[in-house]
């Protein structure tokens, strides 16, 4: 006879791996996570569950480096939430696609000649494999990639809807361009420049309509990067005016580019933030990005006509002691005097003999600076133009400067400077010796006074008197006075700029646009979509000498001449057209993918309205009045707080206005997860060394015998501290990895990875396993006994707490509660716990560690999957204690403890305390008397004995 192996059936990594692949196969074979739609290809014909959950992760870019353990943190959290909600009986939509256009695959193509599609598909396959082994319950049918022609066909289609729409200011919504054409033809509306539409020739009509479209071509100032051969968005340019990628110089250049008129939606994007269940931080980042300021536009007279300035503080006009224009302002040329007036201080001339020379020298000096650099806190510079402007409130002649701290793209590009109450003006005035006149009653001896205070020095003989008024009243009064004299008006100003929507690259969505012989753009008919990317010989945009600022973009698609020149019939018979050779920016696909997840196989529409309404439509009964609808929960990093989330809100609103969706917003609830961080180590040369091989000794760190320096931060390949999920899965199993990641701390905070701690989560699952399966012979370990009242209490409290925590995405405290419960059962029942105590435990574990839960559920004798088993419920009456324990102090020292009913009255507590044997012993006998009793209900009993 052989000795029985006492751990032959232990839950080990090998067993975990076996269980995990078995159940992953089961889920695949049974389409367990396929969520039915109300209608279309993905409808089953059966009635849908009453409730639904649409939960989404920010989809990844399929990078060649694959995943490290930090990447799936959010994916696991959403999977846990999705699984929990399936057990509540909801129809759950959860999938994960790929944001697969983008530069890395293209750069790799440029270096190696490998088609970006080949690289992208290989990377997707690898990430897919890595994610699959984590047991994420995704509906694979919905996992679209933005690079699928069937996907980007609809990206192009949406582009065309936006292109063929205009923003009606009165109705504050987008409308089809045909409505506008009708109004223009009847004369109900005029063109932007006031001409009569019907008098225009065909070319002029086209051009007039373009001025209204929500997508338009515009000659605008862009960031041209000759070294990369492409223009860049502001966000892609570093503070010192170089490209974020490649670190090449970037020049401001006027170019014809596609723009999206997102500014038309400024108010709605701002106001509708109120409707969203988003982190306050993200909302405020969006508010700042849109940057709505109320103020006034005020005219300062000059020899070159009125200089319009934008100010948020028209109440400070009496303190305006000079005017400053952005150096690029169009009035600069006509304001430059031939010579400096007598007495012009040296410091105002930039060391030049004439204003002309000074302006030229100054313009040359600031040419290469970015906006960010220009606004930085540094010594203020500028040049006096030699001429003066008139302050409308007091007729004072104030000198006119140009200075780079005034930006050309904001407001009117000109300011009235109030040094007493504006920091930047104060610094400038101090450098240039300009008068600083206080108009608010505050201290200006050291710095500008920017607080709120009563106005002073602020009245004139023409009926304007602000003295004594507070800010709001004074602003109001100043504006009224200005308006009456035609010297100014109220003005709302936004920081938001239109969205530069073209890149001179290869690996992106081609524009569904062709040009005729006059250079007029035409949208491609719907039935000819998608416009697929052509094959090209090389993927490089024509790049130039990085310093050649006079070069012009020439995208890679321009090289595919057979593709570029097409014959089409756009209503005028077959004609030659030229295709647009730009591609869309990487933001395009992610601006609407949430809608394609809903109806991924629909070949007739980008999303069917009934399906959209079911998954993202407003639900006022559930979420309250004004519910905008949208995805129920969207989880991702806070780095997408503005761009992606503003662009997708903008597209969604256009689609809403045009009647294609019922939801007003793409994402009802947003959650930003924290990051998994890690230690990285550098040697004496500052080079990263493999973190896994670093050893600690007396608080110092060594690699290959040499002391190394420890830093804390991101996890990544280049920092040599990345831990691959594959390794953790191999060593412990996916369920352990999931439990560990969820237990590390609150989901919205960052946390350090510690491989040595992973085993703790593994041991928890081993204890769970032992409650169901005998390690010795694999037999069932549970018994069919009744629960004791203690068991019931423990169980119901655990259920109540765990439900609450799952709902609140507090998976770390779910884990803590489950560990506590497992420990309770293990300790109470060394040889066999009651089935009725263990089965609900397995159900509660299953969102977190689904493979082991499926396996244990099956071993407990159940058929099929645990996925849709109802989540355990609890009995409210078992949640509260019936009694509490109170300490009894005698003369200030705790001498005893008594159990009293929770709802006991004071005198009842007193009686119980006085009857306690230990208290009796200490309070009775010779010369002892209880002279005073103080009962603090719920806290303690105090006895004074003499
Ligand atoms: C006079 C004044 C007095 C101002 C005062 C402020 C305080 P926000 O709030 O960001 O909209 N400004 C206007 N256009 C500018 C430009 N193109 N470049 C740089 N600064 C510009 O800022 C509006 C304020 O910023 C305006 O109000 C103007 O300075 C300045 F006690 O006018 B203020």
Short mmCIF file of N, CA and C in Angstrom, two decimals, residues 158-264:
data_model
loop_
_atom_site.label_atom_id
_atom_site.label_comp_id
_atom_site.label_asym_id
_atom_site.label_seq_id
_atom_site.Cartn_x
_atom_site.Cartn_y
_atom_site.Cartn_z
N UNK A 158 -19.58 58.82 -40.31
CA UNK A 158 -19.87 59.84 -39.30
C UNK A 158 -19.19 61.16 -39.68
N UNK A 159 -17.96 61.07 -40.18
CA UNK A 159 -17.27 62.27 -40.65
C UNK A 159 -18.16 63.00 -41.66
N UNK A 160 -18.73 62.24 -42.57
CA UNK A 160 -19.58 62.87 -43.61
C UNK A 160 -20.84 63.49 -43.01
N UNK A 161 -21.40 62.86 -41.98
CA UNK A 161 -22.59 63.47 -41.34
C UNK A 161 -22.21 64.81 -40.72
N UNK A 162 -21.03 64.83 -40.11
CA UNK A 162 -20.59 66.08 -39.46
C UNK A 162 -20.28 67.12 -40.54
N UNK A 163 -19.64 66.65 -41.59
CA UNK A 163 -19.30 67.54 -42.71
C UNK A 163 -20.58 68.14 -43.33
N UNK A 164 -21.60 67.32 -43.41
CA UNK A 164 -22.85 67.77 -44.02
C UNK A 164 -23.83 68.37 -43.01
N UNK A 165 -23.28 68.93 -41.97
CA UNK A 165 -24.13 69.57 -40.97
C UNK A 165 -23.57 70.94 -40.62
N UNK A 166 -24.44 71.78 -40.08
CA UNK A 166 -24.03 73.12 -39.63
C UNK A 166 -24.67 73.36 -38.28
N UNK A 167 -24.18 74.34 -37.55
CA UNK A 167 -24.69 74.58 -36.20
C UNK A 167 -25.62 75.78 -36.22
N UNK A 168 -26.87 75.52 -35.89
CA UNK A 168 -27.86 76.58 -35.83
C UNK A 168 -27.77 77.26 -34.47
N UNK A 169 -27.26 78.49 -34.45
CA UNK A 169 -27.02 79.19 -33.18
C UNK A 169 -28.31 79.38 -32.38
N UNK A 170 -29.41 79.69 -33.10
CA UNK A 170 -30.67 79.93 -32.37
C UNK A 170 -31.16 78.67 -31.69
N UNK A 171 -31.13 77.57 -32.44
CA UNK A 171 -31.60 76.32 -31.85
C UNK A 171 -30.51 75.63 -31.04
N UNK A 172 -29.28 76.16 -31.11
CA UNK A 172 -28.14 75.56 -30.39
C UNK A 172 -27.99 74.08 -30.72
N UNK A 173 -28.12 73.75 -32.01
CA UNK A 173 -27.92 72.35 -32.36
C UNK A 173 -27.49 72.21 -33.81
N UNK A 174 -26.91 71.05 -34.10
CA UNK A 174 -26.51 70.77 -35.48
C UNK A 174 -27.73 70.42 -36.30
N UNK A 175 -27.73 70.86 -37.56
CA UNK A 175 -28.82 70.51 -38.47
C UNK A 175 -28.22 70.13 -39.81
N UNK A 176 -28.96 69.36 -40.62
CA UNK A 176 -28.44 68.97 -41.93
C UNK A 176 -28.21 70.20 -42.81
N UNK A 177 -27.17 70.13 -43.62
CA UNK A 177 -26.80 71.27 -44.45
C UNK A 177 -27.92 71.61 -45.46
N UNK A 178 -28.74 70.60 -45.83
CA UNK A 178 -29.84 70.89 -46.77
C UNK A 178 -30.81 71.93 -46.20
N UNK A 179 -31.03 71.87 -44.87
CA UNK A 179 -31.92 72.85 -44.25
C UNK A 179 -31.38 74.26 -44.46
N UNK A 180 -30.07 74.35 -44.37
CA UNK A 180 -29.43 75.65 -44.51
C UNK A 180 -29.54 76.12 -45.96
N UNK A 181 -29.30 75.20 -46.88
CA UNK A 181 -29.38 75.54 -48.31
C UNK A 181 -30.78 76.09 -48.61
N UNK A 182 -31.79 75.42 -48.06
CA UNK A 182 -33.16 75.87 -48.28
C UNK A 182 -33.34 77.31 -47.79
N UNK A 183 -32.89 77.56 -46.56
CA UNK A 183 -33.00 78.90 -45.98
C UNK A 183 -32.22 79.94 -46.79
N UNK A 184 -31.07 79.52 -47.27
CA UNK A 184 -30.24 80.47 -48.04
C UNK A 184 -30.91 80.79 -49.37
N UNK A 185 -31.52 79.77 -49.98
CA UNK A 185 -32.14 79.99 -51.29
C UNK A 185 -33.38 80.87 -51.19
N UNK A 186 -34.14 80.70 -50.10
CA UNK A 186 -35.33 81.55 -49.95
C UNK A 186 -34.96 82.93 -49.43
N UNK A 187 -33.71 83.10 -49.02
CA UNK A 187 -33.30 84.38 -48.49
C UNK A 187 -33.58 84.52 -47.00
N UNK A 188 -34.11 83.45 -46.37
CA UNK A 188 -34.38 83.49 -44.94
C UNK A 188 -33.09 83.66 -44.13
N UNK A 189 -32.01 83.20 -44.72
CA UNK A 189 -30.69 83.41 -44.12
C UNK A 189 -29.74 83.97 -45.15
N UNK A 190 -28.72 84.67 -44.65
CA UNK A 190 -27.70 85.22 -45.55
C UNK A 190 -26.39 84.43 -45.37
N UNK A 191 -25.50 84.57 -46.31
CA UNK A 191 -24.20 83.93 -46.16
C UNK A 191 -23.46 84.62 -45.01
N UNK A 192 -22.33 84.02 -44.60
CA UNK A 192 -21.58 84.59 -43.46
C UNK A 192 -21.15 86.03 -43.73
N UNK A 193 -20.81 86.32 -45.00
CA UNK A 193 -20.38 87.69 -45.28
C UNK A 193 -21.55 88.57 -45.76
N UNK A 194 -22.80 88.06 -45.57
CA UNK A 194 -23.96 88.91 -45.80
C UNK A 194 -24.45 88.97 -47.24
N UNK A 195 -23.85 88.17 -48.14
CA UNK A 195 -24.30 88.23 -49.53
C UNK A 195 -25.55 87.37 -49.73
N UNK A 196 -26.22 87.61 -50.85
CA UNK A 196 -27.42 86.85 -51.19
C UNK A 196 -26.99 85.55 -51.88
N UNK A 197 -27.34 84.42 -51.31
CA UNK A 197 -26.83 83.13 -51.78
C UNK A 197 -27.17 82.87 -53.23
N UNK A 198 -28.43 83.25 -53.61
CA UNK A 198 -28.84 82.84 -54.95
C UNK A 198 -28.13 83.62 -56.06
N UNK A 199 -27.50 84.73 -55.69
CA UNK A 199 -26.74 85.49 -56.69
C UNK A 199 -25.35 84.90 -56.94
N UNK A 200 -24.97 83.90 -56.15
CA UNK A 200 -23.60 83.40 -56.27
C UNK A 200 -23.49 82.34 -57.36
N UNK A 201 -22.29 82.21 -57.95
CA UNK A 201 -22.09 81.12 -58.90
C UNK A 201 -21.78 79.83 -58.13
N UNK A 202 -21.70 78.72 -58.86
CA UNK A 202 -21.57 77.42 -58.19
C UNK A 202 -20.39 77.37 -57.23
N UNK A 203 -19.26 77.86 -57.69
CA UNK A 203 -18.05 77.83 -56.83
C UNK A 203 -18.26 78.66 -55.57
N UNK A 204 -18.84 79.83 -55.78
CA UNK A 204 -19.07 80.71 -54.62
C UNK A 204 -20.08 80.10 -53.65
N UNK A 205 -21.07 79.40 -54.22
CA UNK A 205 -22.06 78.74 -53.34
C UNK A 205 -21.38 77.70 -52.47
N UNK A 206 -20.55 76.88 -53.12
CA UNK A 206 -19.80 75.87 -52.36
C UNK A 206 -19.02 76.52 -51.22
N UNK A 207 -18.29 77.56 -51.60
CA UNK A 207 -17.43 78.22 -50.62
C UNK A 207 -18.27 78.81 -49.48
N UNK A 208 -19.44 79.38 -49.83
CA UNK A 208 -20.29 80.00 -48.82
C UNK A 208 -20.80 78.94 -47.84
N UNK A 209 -21.15 77.75 -48.36
CA UNK A 209 -21.63 76.68 -47.49
C UNK A 209 -20.52 76.18 -46.57
N UNK A 210 -19.31 76.11 -47.13
CA UNK A 210 -18.19 75.62 -46.33
C UNK A 210 -18.00 76.43 -45.06
N UNK A 211 -18.37 77.70 -45.14
CA UNK A 211 -18.20 78.56 -43.96
C UNK A 211 -19.10 78.13 -42.80
N UNK A 212 -20.12 77.35 -43.11
CA UNK A 212 -21.05 76.91 -42.07
C UNK A 212 -20.77 75.50 -41.56
N UNK A 213 -20.13 74.70 -42.39
CA UNK A 213 -20.04 73.26 -42.07
C UNK A 213 -19.33 73.02 -40.75
N UNK A 214 -19.72 71.91 -40.10
CA UNK A 214 -19.06 71.56 -38.83
C UNK A 214 -17.67 70.98 -39.06
N UNK A 215 -17.38 70.58 -40.31
CA UNK A 215 -16.01 70.26 -40.67
C UNK A 215 -15.66 71.18 -41.80
N UNK A 216 -14.53 71.84 -41.73
CA UNK A 216 -14.20 72.79 -42.77
C UNK A 216 -12.71 72.83 -43.00
N UNK A 217 -12.36 73.30 -44.20
CA UNK A 217 -10.95 73.48 -44.52
C UNK A 217 -10.61 74.91 -44.20
N UNK A 218 -9.54 75.11 -43.49
CA UNK A 218 -9.23 76.49 -43.18
C UNK A 218 -7.74 76.74 -43.25
N UNK A 219 -7.45 77.93 -43.74
CA UNK A 219 -6.08 78.41 -43.71
C UNK A 219 -5.86 78.79 -42.27
N UNK A 220 -5.10 78.00 -41.56
CA UNK A 220 -4.92 78.44 -40.19
C UNK A 220 -3.51 78.19 -39.74
N UNK A 221 -3.19 78.84 -38.64
CA UNK A 221 -1.88 78.74 -38.05
C UNK A 221 -1.77 77.35 -37.45
N UNK A 222 -0.84 76.55 -37.91
CA UNK A 222 -0.69 75.21 -37.34
C UNK A 222 0.76 74.99 -36.92
N UNK A 223 0.95 73.90 -36.22
CA UNK A 223 2.31 73.54 -35.80
C UNK A 223 2.90 72.63 -36.85
N UNK A 224 3.78 73.14 -37.65
CA UNK A 224 4.38 72.35 -38.74
C UNK A 224 5.73 71.82 -38.27
N UNK A 225 5.88 70.50 -38.39
CA UNK A 225 7.11 69.87 -37.94
C UNK A 225 7.80 69.25 -39.15
N UNK A 226 8.71 69.95 -39.79
CA UNK A 226 9.36 69.43 -41.00
C UNK A 226 10.07 68.10 -40.75
N UNK A 227 10.65 67.95 -39.57
CA UNK A 227 11.40 66.72 -39.28
C UNK A 227 10.51 65.49 -39.31
N UNK A 228 9.24 65.63 -38.89
CA UNK A 228 8.30 64.50 -38.92
C UNK A 228 7.47 64.53 -40.20
N UNK A 229 7.49 65.64 -40.89
CA UNK A 229 6.71 65.75 -42.12
C UNK A 229 5.22 65.89 -41.86
N UNK A 230 4.84 66.32 -40.66
CA UNK A 230 3.41 66.42 -40.38
C UNK A 230 3.12 67.64 -39.51
N UNK A 231 1.85 68.05 -39.51
CA UNK A 231 1.45 69.08 -38.56
C UNK A 231 1.07 68.39 -37.26
N UNK A 232 1.14 69.12 -36.19
CA UNK A 232 0.86 68.54 -34.88
C UNK A 232 -0.20 69.37 -34.18
N UNK A 233 -0.98 68.69 -33.34
CA UNK A 233 -1.92 69.42 -32.49
C UNK A 233 -1.12 70.11 -31.38
N UNK A 234 -1.66 71.17 -30.80
CA UNK A 234 -0.96 71.89 -29.73
C UNK A 234 -0.46 70.95 -28.65
N UNK A 235 -1.30 69.95 -28.35
CA UNK A 235 -0.96 69.05 -27.25
C UNK A 235 0.22 68.17 -27.60
N UNK A 236 0.56 68.09 -28.87
CA UNK A 236 1.66 67.22 -29.27
C UNK A 236 2.98 67.99 -29.35
N UNK A 237 2.92 69.25 -28.93
CA UNK A 237 4.11 70.09 -28.97
C UNK A 237 4.57 70.36 -27.54
N UNK A 238 5.85 70.22 -27.28
CA UNK A 238 6.34 70.40 -25.91
C UNK A 238 6.42 71.88 -25.57
N UNK A 239 6.64 72.16 -24.30
CA UNK A 239 6.67 73.54 -23.83
C UNK A 239 7.80 74.32 -24.50
N UNK A 240 8.86 73.64 -24.92
CA UNK A 240 9.93 74.40 -25.58
C UNK A 240 9.82 74.33 -27.10
N UNK A 241 8.59 74.10 -27.60
CA UNK A 241 8.36 74.24 -29.02
C UNK A 241 8.97 73.14 -29.88
N UNK A 242 8.99 71.92 -29.35
CA UNK A 242 9.49 70.80 -30.17
C UNK A 242 8.44 69.70 -30.20
N UNK A 243 8.63 68.74 -31.13
CA UNK A 243 7.64 67.68 -31.23
C UNK A 243 7.82 66.73 -30.05
N UNK A 244 6.69 66.33 -29.46
CA UNK A 244 6.76 65.41 -28.34
C UNK A 244 7.43 64.11 -28.79
N UNK A 245 7.06 63.67 -29.99
CA UNK A 245 7.67 62.48 -30.56
C UNK A 245 8.83 62.91 -31.45
N UNK A 246 10.02 62.48 -31.14
CA UNK A 246 11.15 62.76 -32.02
C UNK A 246 11.94 64.01 -31.66
N UNK A 247 11.33 64.91 -30.86
CA UNK A 247 12.02 66.12 -30.41
C UNK A 247 12.57 66.99 -31.54
N UNK A 248 11.77 67.17 -32.59
CA UNK A 248 12.17 68.05 -33.69
C UNK A 248 11.60 69.45 -33.48
N UNK A 249 12.23 70.46 -34.10
CA UNK A 249 11.66 71.81 -34.00
C UNK A 249 10.27 71.88 -34.65
N UNK A 250 9.42 72.71 -34.07
CA UNK A 250 8.07 72.89 -34.61
C UNK A 250 7.90 74.37 -34.94
N UNK A 251 7.34 74.66 -36.11
CA UNK A 251 7.16 76.06 -36.52
C UNK A 251 5.69 76.38 -36.68
N UNK A 252 5.34 77.62 -36.37
CA UNK A 252 3.97 78.08 -36.62
C UNK A 252 3.88 78.43 -38.09
N UNK A 253 2.90 77.87 -38.77
CA UNK A 253 2.82 78.09 -40.20
C UNK A 253 1.35 78.13 -40.61
N UNK A 254 1.06 78.95 -41.60
CA UNK A 254 -0.30 79.03 -42.12
C UNK A 254 -0.49 77.95 -43.17
N UNK A 255 -1.44 77.02 -42.93
CA UNK A 255 -1.67 75.94 -43.88
C UNK A 255 -3.16 75.66 -43.98
N UNK A 256 -3.56 75.09 -45.14
CA UNK A 256 -4.95 74.70 -45.33
C UNK A 256 -5.15 73.32 -44.73
N UNK A 257 -6.02 73.24 -43.75
CA UNK A 257 -6.17 72.02 -42.97
C UNK A 257 -7.64 71.75 -42.64
N UNK A 258 -7.97 70.48 -42.44
CA UNK A 258 -9.32 70.14 -41.97
C UNK A 258 -9.47 70.51 -40.49
N UNK A 259 -10.56 71.19 -40.19
CA UNK A 259 -10.84 71.54 -38.81
C UNK A 259 -12.25 71.05 -38.45
N UNK A 260 -12.46 70.68 -37.19
CA UNK A 260 -13.82 70.37 -36.72
C UNK A 260 -14.27 71.50 -35.81
N UNK A 261 -15.50 71.96 -36.03
CA UNK A 261 -15.99 73.14 -35.33
C UNK A 261 -16.52 72.78 -33.93
N UNK A 262 -15.66 72.24 -33.11
CA UNK A 262 -16.08 71.84 -31.75
C UNK A 262 -16.47 73.07 -30.93
N UNK A 263 -15.95 74.25 -31.30
CA UNK A 263 -16.24 75.46 -30.52
C UNK A 263 -17.73 75.81 -30.57
N UNK A 264 -18.42 75.34 -31.61
CA UNK A 264 -19.86 75.62 -31.68
C UNK A 264 -20.57 75.01 -30.48
#
